[in-house]
Every structure is written in C-alpha cells, then in structure tokens.
PDB file of C-alpha atoms and ligand atoms in Angstrom:
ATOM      1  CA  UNK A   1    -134.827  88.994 -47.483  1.00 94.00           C
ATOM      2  CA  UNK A   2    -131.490  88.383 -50.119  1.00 98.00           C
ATOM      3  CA  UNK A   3    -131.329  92.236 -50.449  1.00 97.00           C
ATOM      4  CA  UNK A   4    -128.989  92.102 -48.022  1.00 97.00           C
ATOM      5  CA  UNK A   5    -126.464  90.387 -50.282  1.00 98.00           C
ATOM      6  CA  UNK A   6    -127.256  93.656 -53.300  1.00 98.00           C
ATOM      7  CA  UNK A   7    -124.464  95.649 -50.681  1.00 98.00           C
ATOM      8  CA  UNK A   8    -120.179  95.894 -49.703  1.00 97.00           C
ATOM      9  CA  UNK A   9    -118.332  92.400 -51.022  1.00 97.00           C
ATOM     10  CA  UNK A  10    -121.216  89.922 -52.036  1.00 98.00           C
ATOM     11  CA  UNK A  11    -122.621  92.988 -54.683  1.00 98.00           C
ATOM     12  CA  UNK A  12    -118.920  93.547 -55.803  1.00 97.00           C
ATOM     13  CA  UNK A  13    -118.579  89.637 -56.432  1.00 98.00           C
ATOM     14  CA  UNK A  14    -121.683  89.669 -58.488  1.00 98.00           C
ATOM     15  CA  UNK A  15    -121.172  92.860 -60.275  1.00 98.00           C
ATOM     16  CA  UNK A  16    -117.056  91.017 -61.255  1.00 97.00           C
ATOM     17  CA  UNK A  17    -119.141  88.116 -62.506  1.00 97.00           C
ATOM     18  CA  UNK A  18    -117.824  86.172 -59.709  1.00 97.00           C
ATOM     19  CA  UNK A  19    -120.765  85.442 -57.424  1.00 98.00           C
ATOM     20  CA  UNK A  20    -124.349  84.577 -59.312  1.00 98.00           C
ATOM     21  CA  UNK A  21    -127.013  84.162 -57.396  1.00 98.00           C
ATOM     22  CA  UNK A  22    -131.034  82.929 -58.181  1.00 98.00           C
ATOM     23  CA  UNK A  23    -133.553  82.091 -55.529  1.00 98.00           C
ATOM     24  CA  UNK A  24    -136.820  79.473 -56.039  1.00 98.00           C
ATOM     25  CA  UNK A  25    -139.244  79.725 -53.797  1.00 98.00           C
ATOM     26  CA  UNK A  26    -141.240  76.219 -52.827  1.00 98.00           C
ATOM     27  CA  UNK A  27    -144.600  77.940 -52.985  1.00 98.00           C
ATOM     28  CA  UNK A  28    -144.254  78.839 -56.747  1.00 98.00           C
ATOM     29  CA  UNK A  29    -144.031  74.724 -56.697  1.00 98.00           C
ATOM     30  CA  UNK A  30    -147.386  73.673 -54.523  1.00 98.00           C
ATOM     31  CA  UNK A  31    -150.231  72.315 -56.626  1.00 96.00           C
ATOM     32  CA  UNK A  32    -152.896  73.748 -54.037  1.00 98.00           C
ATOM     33  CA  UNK A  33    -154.822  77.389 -53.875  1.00 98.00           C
ATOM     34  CA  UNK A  34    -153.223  78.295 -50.636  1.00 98.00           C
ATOM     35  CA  UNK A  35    -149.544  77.319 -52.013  1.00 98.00           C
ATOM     36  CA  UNK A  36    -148.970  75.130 -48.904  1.00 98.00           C
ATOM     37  CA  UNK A  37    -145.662  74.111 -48.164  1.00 98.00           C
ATOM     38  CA  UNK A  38    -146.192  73.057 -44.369  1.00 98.00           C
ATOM     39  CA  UNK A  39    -147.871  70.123 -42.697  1.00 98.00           C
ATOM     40  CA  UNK A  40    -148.258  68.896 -38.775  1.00 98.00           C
ATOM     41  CA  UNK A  41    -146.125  66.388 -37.225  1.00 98.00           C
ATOM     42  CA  UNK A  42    -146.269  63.122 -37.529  1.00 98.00           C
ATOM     43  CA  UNK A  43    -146.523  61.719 -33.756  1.00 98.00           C
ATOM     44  CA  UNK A  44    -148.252  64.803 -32.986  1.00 98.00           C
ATOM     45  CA  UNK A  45    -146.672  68.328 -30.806  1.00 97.00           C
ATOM     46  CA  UNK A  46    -146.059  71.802 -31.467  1.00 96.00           C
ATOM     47  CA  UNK A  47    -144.738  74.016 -34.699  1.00 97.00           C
ATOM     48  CA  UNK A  48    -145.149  72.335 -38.359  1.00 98.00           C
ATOM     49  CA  UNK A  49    -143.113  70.694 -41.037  1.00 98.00           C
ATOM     50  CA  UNK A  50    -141.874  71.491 -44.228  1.00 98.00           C
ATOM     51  CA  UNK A  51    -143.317  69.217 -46.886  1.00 98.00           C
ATOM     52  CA  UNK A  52    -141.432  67.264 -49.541  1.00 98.00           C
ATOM     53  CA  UNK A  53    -143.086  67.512 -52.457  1.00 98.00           C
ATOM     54  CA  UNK A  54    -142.827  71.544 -53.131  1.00 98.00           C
ATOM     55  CA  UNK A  55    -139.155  71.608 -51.619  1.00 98.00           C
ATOM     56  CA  UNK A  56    -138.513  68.247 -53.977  1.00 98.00           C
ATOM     57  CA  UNK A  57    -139.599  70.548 -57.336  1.00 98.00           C
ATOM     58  CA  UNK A  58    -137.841  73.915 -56.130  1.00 98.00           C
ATOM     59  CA  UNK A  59    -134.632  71.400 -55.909  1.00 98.00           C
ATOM     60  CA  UNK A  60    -135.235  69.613 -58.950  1.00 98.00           C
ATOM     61  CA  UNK A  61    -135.718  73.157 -60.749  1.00 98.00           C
ATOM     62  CA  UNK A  62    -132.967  74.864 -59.585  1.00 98.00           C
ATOM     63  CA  UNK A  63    -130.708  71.352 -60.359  1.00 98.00           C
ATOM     64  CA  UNK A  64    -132.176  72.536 -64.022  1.00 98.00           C
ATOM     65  CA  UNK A  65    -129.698  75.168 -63.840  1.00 97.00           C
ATOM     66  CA  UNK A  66    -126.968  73.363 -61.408  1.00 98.00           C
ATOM     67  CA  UNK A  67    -126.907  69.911 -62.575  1.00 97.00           C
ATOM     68  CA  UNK A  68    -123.399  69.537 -60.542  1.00 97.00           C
ATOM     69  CA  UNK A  69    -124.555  71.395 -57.189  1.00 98.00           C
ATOM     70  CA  UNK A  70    -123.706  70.407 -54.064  1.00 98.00           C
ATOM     71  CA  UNK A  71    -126.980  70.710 -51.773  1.00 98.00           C
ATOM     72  CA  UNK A  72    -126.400  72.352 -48.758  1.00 98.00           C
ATOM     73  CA  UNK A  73    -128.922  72.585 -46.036  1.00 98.00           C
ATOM     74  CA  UNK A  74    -128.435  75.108 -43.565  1.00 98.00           C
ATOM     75  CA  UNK A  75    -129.350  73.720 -40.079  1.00 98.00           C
ATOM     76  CA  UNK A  76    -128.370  74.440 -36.390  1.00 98.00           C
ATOM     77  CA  UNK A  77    -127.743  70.512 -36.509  1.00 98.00           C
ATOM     78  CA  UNK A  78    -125.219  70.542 -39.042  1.00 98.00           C
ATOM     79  CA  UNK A  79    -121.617  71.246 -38.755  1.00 98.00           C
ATOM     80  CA  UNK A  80    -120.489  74.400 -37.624  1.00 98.00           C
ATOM     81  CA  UNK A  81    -119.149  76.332 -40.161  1.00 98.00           C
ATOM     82  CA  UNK A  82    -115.922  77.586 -39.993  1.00 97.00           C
ATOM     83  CA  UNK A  83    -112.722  79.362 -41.885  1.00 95.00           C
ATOM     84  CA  UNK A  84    -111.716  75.762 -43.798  1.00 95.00           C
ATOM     85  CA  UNK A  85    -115.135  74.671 -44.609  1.00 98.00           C
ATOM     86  CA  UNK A  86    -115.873  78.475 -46.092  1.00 98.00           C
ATOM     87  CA  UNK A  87    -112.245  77.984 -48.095  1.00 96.00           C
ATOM     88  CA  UNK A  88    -113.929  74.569 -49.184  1.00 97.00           C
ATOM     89  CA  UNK A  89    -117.286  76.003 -50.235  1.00 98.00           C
ATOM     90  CA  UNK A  90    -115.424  78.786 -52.157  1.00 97.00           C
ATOM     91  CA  UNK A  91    -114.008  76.387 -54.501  1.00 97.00           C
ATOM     92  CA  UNK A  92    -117.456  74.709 -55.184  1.00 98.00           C
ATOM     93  CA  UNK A  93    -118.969  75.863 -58.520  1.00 97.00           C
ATOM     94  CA  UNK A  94    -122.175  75.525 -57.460  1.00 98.00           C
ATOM     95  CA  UNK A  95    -124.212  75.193 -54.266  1.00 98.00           C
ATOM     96  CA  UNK A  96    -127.632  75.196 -53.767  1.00 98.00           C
ATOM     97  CA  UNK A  97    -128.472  76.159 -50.365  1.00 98.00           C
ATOM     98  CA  UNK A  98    -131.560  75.114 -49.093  1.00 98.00           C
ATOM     99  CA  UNK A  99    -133.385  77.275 -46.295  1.00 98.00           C
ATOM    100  CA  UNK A 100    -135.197  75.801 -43.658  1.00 98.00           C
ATOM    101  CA  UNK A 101    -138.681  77.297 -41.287  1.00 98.00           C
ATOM    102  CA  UNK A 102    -141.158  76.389 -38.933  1.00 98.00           C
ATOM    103  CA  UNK A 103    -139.556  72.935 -37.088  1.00 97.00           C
ATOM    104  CA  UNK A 104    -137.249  72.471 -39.873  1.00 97.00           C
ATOM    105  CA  UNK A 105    -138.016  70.170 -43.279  1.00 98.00           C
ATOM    106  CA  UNK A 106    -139.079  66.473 -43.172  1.00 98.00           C
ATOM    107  CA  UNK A 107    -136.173  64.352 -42.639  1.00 98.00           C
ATOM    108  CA  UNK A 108    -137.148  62.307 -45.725  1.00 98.00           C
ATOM    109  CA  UNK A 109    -135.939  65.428 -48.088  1.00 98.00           C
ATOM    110  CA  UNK A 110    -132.558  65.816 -46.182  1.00 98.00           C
ATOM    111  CA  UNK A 111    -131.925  62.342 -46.493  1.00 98.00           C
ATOM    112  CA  UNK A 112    -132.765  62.079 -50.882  1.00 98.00           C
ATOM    113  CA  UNK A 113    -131.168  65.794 -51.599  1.00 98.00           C
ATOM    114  CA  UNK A 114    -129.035  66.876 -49.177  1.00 98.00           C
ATOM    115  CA  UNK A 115    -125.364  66.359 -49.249  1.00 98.00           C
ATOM    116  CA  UNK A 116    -124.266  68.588 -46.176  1.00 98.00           C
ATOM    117  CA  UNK A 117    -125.983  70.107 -43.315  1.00 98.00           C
ATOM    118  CA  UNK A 118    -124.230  73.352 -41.648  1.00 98.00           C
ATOM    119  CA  UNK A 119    -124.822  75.844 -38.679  1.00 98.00           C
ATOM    120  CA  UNK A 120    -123.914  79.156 -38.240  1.00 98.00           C
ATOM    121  CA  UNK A 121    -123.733  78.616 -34.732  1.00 98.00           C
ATOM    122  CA  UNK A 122    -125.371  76.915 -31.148  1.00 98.00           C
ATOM    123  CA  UNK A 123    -128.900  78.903 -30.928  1.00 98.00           C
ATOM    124  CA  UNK A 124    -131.429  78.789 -33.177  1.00 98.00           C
ATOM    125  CA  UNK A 125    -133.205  80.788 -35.712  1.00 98.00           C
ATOM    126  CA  UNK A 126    -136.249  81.147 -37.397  1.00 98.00           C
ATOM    127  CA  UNK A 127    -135.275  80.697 -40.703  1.00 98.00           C
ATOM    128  CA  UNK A 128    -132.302  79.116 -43.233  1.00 98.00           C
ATOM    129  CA  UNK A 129    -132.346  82.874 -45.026  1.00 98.00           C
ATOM    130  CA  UNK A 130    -129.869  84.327 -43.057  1.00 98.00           C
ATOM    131  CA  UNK A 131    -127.825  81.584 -42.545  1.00 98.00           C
ATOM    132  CA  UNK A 132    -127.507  81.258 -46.673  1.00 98.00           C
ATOM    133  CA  UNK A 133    -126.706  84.762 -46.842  1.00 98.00           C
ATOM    134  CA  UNK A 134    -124.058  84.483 -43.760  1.00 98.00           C
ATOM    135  CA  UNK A 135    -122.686  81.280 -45.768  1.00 98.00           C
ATOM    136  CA  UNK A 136    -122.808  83.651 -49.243  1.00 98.00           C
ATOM    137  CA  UNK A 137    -121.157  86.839 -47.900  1.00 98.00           C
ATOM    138  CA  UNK A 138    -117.618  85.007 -46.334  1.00 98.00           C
ATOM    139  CA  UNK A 139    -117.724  82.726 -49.709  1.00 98.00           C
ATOM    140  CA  UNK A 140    -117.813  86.202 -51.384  1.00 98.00           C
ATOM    141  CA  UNK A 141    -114.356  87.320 -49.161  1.00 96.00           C
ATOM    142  CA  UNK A 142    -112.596  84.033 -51.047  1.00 95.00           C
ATOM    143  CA  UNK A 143    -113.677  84.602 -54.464  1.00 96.00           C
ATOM    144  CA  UNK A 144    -110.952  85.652 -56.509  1.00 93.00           C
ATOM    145  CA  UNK A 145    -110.614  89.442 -57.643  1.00 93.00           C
ATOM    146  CA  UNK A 146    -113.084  90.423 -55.402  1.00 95.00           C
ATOM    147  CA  UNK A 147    -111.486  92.118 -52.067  1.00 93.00           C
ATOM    148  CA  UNK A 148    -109.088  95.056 -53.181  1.00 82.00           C
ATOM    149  CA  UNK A 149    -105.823  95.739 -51.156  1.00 69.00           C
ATOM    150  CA  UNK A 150    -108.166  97.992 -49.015  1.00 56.00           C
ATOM    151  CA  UNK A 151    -110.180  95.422 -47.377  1.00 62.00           C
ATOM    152  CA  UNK A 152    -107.636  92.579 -48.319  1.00 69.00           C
ATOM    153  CA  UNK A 153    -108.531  89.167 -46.220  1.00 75.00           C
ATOM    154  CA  UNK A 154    -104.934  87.821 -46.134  1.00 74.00           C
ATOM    155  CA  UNK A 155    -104.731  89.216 -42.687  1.00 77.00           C
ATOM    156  CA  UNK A 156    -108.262  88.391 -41.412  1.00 84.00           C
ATOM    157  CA  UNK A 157    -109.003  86.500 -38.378  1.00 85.00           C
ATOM    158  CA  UNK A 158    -108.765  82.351 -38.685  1.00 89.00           C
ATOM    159  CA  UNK A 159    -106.750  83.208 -42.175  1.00 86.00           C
ATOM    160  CA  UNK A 160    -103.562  81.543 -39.777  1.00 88.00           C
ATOM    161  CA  UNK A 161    -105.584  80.007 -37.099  1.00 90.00           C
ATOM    162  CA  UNK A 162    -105.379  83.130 -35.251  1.00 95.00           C
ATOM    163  CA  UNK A 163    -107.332  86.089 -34.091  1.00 96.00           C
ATOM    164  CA  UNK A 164    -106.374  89.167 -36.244  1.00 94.00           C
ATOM    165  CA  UNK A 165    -104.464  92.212 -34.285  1.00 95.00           C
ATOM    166  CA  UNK A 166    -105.599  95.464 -33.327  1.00 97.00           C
ATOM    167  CA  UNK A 167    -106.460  98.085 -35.817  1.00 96.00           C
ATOM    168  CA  UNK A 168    -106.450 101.708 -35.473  1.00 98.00           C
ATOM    169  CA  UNK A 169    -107.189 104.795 -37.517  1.00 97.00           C
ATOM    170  CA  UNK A 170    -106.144 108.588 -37.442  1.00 97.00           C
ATOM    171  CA  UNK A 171    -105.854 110.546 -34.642  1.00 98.00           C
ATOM    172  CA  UNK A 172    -103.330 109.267 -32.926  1.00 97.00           C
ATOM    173  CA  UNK A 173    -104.481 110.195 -29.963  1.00 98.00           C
ATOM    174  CA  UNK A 174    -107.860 109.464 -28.449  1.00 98.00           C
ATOM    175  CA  UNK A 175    -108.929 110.358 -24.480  1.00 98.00           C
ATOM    176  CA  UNK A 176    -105.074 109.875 -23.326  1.00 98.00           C
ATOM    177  CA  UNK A 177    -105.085 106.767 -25.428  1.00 98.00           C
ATOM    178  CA  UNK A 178    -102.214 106.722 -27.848  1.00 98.00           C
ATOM    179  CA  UNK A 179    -101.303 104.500 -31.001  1.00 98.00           C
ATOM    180  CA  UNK A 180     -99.151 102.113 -29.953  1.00 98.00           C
ATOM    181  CA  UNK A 181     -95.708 103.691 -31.043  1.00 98.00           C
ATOM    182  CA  UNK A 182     -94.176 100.829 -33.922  1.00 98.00           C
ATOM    183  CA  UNK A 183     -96.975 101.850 -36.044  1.00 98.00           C
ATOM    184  CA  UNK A 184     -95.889 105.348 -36.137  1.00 98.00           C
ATOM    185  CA  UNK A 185     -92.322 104.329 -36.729  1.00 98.00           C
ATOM    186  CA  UNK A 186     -92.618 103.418 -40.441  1.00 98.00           C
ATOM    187  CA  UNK A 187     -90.806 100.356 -39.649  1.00 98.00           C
ATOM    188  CA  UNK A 188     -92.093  97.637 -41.951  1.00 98.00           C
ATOM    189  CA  UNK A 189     -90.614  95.065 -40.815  1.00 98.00           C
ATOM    190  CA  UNK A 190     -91.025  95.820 -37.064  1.00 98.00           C
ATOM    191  CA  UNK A 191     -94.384  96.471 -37.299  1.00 98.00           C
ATOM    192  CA  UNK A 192     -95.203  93.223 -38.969  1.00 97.00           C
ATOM    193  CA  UNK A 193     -93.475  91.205 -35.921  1.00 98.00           C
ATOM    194  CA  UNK A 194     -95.687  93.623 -33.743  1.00 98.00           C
ATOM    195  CA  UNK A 195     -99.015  92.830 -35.583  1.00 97.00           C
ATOM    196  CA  UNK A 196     -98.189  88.912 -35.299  1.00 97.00           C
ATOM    197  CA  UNK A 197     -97.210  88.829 -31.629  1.00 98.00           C
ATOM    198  CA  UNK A 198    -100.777  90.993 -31.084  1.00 98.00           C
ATOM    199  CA  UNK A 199    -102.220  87.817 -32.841  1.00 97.00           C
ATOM    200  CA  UNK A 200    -100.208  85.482 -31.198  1.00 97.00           C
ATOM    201  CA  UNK A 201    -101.270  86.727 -27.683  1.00 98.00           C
ATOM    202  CA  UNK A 202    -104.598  87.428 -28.383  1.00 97.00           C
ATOM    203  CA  UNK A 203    -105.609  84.068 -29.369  1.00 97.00           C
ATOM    204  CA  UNK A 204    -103.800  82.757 -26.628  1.00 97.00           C
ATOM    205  CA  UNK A 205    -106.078  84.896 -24.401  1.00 97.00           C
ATOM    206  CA  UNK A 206    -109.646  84.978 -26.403  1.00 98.00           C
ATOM    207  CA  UNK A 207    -109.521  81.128 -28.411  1.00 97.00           C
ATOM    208  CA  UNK A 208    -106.653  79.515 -26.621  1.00 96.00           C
ATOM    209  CA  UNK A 209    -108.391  76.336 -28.019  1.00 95.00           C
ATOM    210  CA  UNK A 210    -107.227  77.629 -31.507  1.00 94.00           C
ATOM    211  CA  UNK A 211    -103.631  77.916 -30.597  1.00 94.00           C
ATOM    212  CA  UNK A 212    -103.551  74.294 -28.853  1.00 93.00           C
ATOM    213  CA  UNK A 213    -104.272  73.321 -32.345  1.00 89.00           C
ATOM    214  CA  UNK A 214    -101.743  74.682 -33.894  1.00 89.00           C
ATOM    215  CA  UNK A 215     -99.317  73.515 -31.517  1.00 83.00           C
ATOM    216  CA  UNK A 216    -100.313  70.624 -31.598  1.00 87.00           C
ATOM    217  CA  UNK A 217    -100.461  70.327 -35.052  1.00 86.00           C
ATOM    218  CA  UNK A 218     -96.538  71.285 -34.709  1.00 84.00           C
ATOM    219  CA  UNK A 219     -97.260  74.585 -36.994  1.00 89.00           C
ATOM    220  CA  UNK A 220     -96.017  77.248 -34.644  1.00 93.00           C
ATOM    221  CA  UNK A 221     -92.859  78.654 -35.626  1.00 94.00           C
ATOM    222  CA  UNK A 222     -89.959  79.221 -33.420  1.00 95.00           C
ATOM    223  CA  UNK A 223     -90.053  82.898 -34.155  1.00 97.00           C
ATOM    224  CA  UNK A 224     -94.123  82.557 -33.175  1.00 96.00           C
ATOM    225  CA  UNK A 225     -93.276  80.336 -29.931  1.00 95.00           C
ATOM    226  CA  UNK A 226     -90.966  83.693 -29.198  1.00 97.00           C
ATOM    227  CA  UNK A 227     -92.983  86.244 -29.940  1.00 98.00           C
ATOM    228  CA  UNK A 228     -96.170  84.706 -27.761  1.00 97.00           C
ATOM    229  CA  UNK A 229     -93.352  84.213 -25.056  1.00 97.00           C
ATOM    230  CA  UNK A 230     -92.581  87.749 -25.216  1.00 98.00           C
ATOM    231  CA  UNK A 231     -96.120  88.440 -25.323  1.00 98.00           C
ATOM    232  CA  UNK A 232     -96.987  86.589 -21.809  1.00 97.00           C
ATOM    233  CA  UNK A 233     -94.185  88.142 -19.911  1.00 97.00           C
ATOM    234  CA  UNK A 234     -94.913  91.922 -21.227  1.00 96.00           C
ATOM    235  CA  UNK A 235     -99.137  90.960 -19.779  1.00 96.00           C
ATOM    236  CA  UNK A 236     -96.657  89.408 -16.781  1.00 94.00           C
ATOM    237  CA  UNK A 237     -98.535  86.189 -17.015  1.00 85.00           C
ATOM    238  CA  UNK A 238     -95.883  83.934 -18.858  1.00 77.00           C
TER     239      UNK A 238
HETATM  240  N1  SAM B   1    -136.435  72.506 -34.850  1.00 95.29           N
HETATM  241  C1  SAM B   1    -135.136  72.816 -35.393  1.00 95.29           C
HETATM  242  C2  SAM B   1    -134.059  72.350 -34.423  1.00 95.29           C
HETATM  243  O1  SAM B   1    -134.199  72.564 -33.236  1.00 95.29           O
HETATM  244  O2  SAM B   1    -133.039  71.794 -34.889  1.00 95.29           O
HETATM  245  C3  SAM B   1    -134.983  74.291 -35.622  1.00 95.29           C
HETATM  246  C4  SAM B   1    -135.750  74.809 -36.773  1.00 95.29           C
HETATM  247  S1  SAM B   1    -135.464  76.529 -37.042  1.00 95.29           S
HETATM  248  C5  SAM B   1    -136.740  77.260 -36.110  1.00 95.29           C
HETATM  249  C6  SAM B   1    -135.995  76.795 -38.706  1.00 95.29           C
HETATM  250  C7  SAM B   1    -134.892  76.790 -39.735  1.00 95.29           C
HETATM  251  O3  SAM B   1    -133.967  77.826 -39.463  1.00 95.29           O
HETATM  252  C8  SAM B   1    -134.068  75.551 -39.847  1.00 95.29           C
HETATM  253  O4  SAM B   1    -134.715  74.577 -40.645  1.00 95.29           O
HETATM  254  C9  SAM B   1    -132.780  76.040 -40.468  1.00 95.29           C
HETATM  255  O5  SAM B   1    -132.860  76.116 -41.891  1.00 95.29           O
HETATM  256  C10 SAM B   1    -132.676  77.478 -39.934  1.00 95.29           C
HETATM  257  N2  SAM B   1    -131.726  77.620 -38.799  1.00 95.29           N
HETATM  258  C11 SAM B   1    -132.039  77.929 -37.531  1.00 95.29           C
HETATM  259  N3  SAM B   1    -130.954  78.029 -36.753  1.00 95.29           N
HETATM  260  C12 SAM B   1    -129.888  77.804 -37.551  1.00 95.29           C
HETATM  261  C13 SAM B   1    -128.470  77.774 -37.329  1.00 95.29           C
HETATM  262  N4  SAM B   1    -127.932  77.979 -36.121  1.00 95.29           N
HETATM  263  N5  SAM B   1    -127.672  77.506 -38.382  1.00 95.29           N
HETATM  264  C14 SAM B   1    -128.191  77.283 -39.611  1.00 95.29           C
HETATM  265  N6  SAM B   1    -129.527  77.286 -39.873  1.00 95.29           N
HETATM  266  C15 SAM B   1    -130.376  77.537 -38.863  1.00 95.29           C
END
C-alpha cells in the first residue's frame, strides 16, 4: 500500500536523505501457522481485534532501530490533525506510526506503547495505512530542502491561519473568464496585497472559525483588518 509515498514530495524527501522510511508488518511477528494477528471481542459483537502480542514485537523491533520514537497511533479517536501538529511532527526525529484494522487494536497496546493518537478526520476507514501515509506526505512539505521555489509551501493554506488565494495559469482568458487584472500588471507589490485580501476574504467566507481565532488571538494586522474590510464591501456584504 506505501507505494504511494515512492511519488511527487515524499520520494523527493527520501531521495534528499530527508525522509527514511521502513515498514514491519505484525504477521512476520505471530508464533502460529496462520500468522494471526486478530482475535474476537471480549464481551462478545461484531468485527475483531487486533492482538497484542504480534503488534507488541513489530513495536519492540522497529524501537530496535528508533530507540527515541515517538509512537503514534493513527485513529479516528485521536486528535485531529492539523497545520501545527504536522509543524510539530516535522521536527520529531523519529515516529513510528502504528496502523490500525478490523475494530481497531486492543486498548491494552495503546495504553503500554502509544504516546499519541491522531485522525485524519470525522468518518472512518478501514485501515491506519492511509492515514500514515496522509500523516507522511504533509511531514514531507516541512522537511527542509525538500519543496523547490516551484511548489514552495510558504504560501499554502493554514501556513497563516488562512485559506490560500486563487491561482491561475496561462491563457488569460478562459469562456469570457478573465485573469483578474493585478496579476497581469507586474506589480509586485500590488499583487501581494491582492493575494492576501483573496485570503483574507476567503477564510472569512469558507473557515470563518479560523479567522475568529486569529482575531481573537489579537494577530490580525491593521493592514489585514483593512484589506478583509475592503474585501466585504467589494462582495457588498460588509
Ligand atoms: N472501531 C473503530 C472506531 O470506530 O473508532 C474504527 C476502526 S477502523 C475500521 C480500523 C483502523 O483504521 C483504525 O484502527 C485506525 O488505525 C484506522 N482509521 C480509521 N479511520 C481513521 C481516521 N479517521 N483517522 C485515522 N485513522 C483511522
């Protein structure tokens, strides 16, 4: 399934030395013919259980390796992940990020190994797998030397607690639909005030909840409390 990660940003981080990855997989660590790692519920009803003991000696293997780690278990139960906590992670020499199936893993484990539990979200999925590799490709954006100018995250969404602004590519003209005009103009300067009132007033339209934080947090400028102004009375809904 980790193929995924062997294309765009997470291959360039490995390939600069600045991402390694190495996956252990509990059933090389069952002691039984049919490399078991599942069991039924305790207290009885649907679905089955991750066991301990083969997720206990794929941890303590892989600890081998990571003696520092951080163990993350990736869970719709855990904290949703967001910009900071990916910042965070980034930072973290080493994680070890522990995939879930079936109901999830026996409680037991989470509570001896696991030192965070994250989501990727409010629904559920079958698996950890591509919640590790959603996890391993943002960490990727943050490592250092890794984006180029050309796909530079400085600019990205949440980077400022706001929505990134609209993009557009050549022709300049698309079924009566023009580019807006400052990013024709070669302007610098204008056309960076344009791209952070776009940001400005479209968080204030899609994630309002992320600009109540920042004003409450006091961290909108007065030039950003103008531009957003500006914004609501050119949508004439200031
Ligand atoms: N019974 C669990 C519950 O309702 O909390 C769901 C188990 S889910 C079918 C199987 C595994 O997928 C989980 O152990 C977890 O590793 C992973 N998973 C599913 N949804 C996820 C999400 N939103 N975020 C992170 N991991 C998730």
């Amino acid at each position: 399934m980790f193929a995924a990660l062997n294309y765009g940003i997470p291959r360039r981080a490995q390939e600069k030395g600045a991402l390694e990855l190495e996956y252990w997989d509990p059933r090389c660590y069952t002691t039984d013919v049919h490399r078991t790692v599942d069991d039924t519920p305790y207290g009885g009803g649907p679905g089955m259980v991750m066991k301990v003991a083969p997720l206990q000696a794929a941890i303590a293997a892989a600890r081998e390796k990571l003696p520092k780690a951080t163990i993350i278990y990736l869970s719709p139960q855990g904290k949703r992940l967001d910009h900071a906590t990916i910042a965070q992670l980034s930072e973290t020499p080493e994680l070890i990020l522990l995939c879930g199936r079936y109901e999830g893993i026996d409680e037991r484990l989470i509570a001896l190994e696991v030192d965070a539990e994250y989501s990727i979200g409010d629904y559920v999925l079958s698996g950890g797998e591509l919640p590790a590799m959603v996890l391993i490709d943002a960490i990727s954006r943050h490592l250092p030397n890794v984006l180029g100018d050309s796909d530079s995250a400085i600019e990205d969404s949440f980077v400022d607690a706001l929505l990134d602004c609209p993009h557009y590519t050549r022709p300049a003209e698309i079924a009566g639909k023009s580019v807006p005009d400052v990013l024709l103009s070669g302007d610098h300067a204008a056309i960076k005030q344009w791209r952070l009132k776009q940001s400005l007033g479209r968080t204030w339209e899609r994630r309002p909840d992320l600009l109540e934080n920042r004003a409450k947090q006091k961290t909108l400028s007065k030039l950003e409390q103008s531009l957003l102004e500006d914004y609501k009375k050119d949508s004439g809904r200031s």
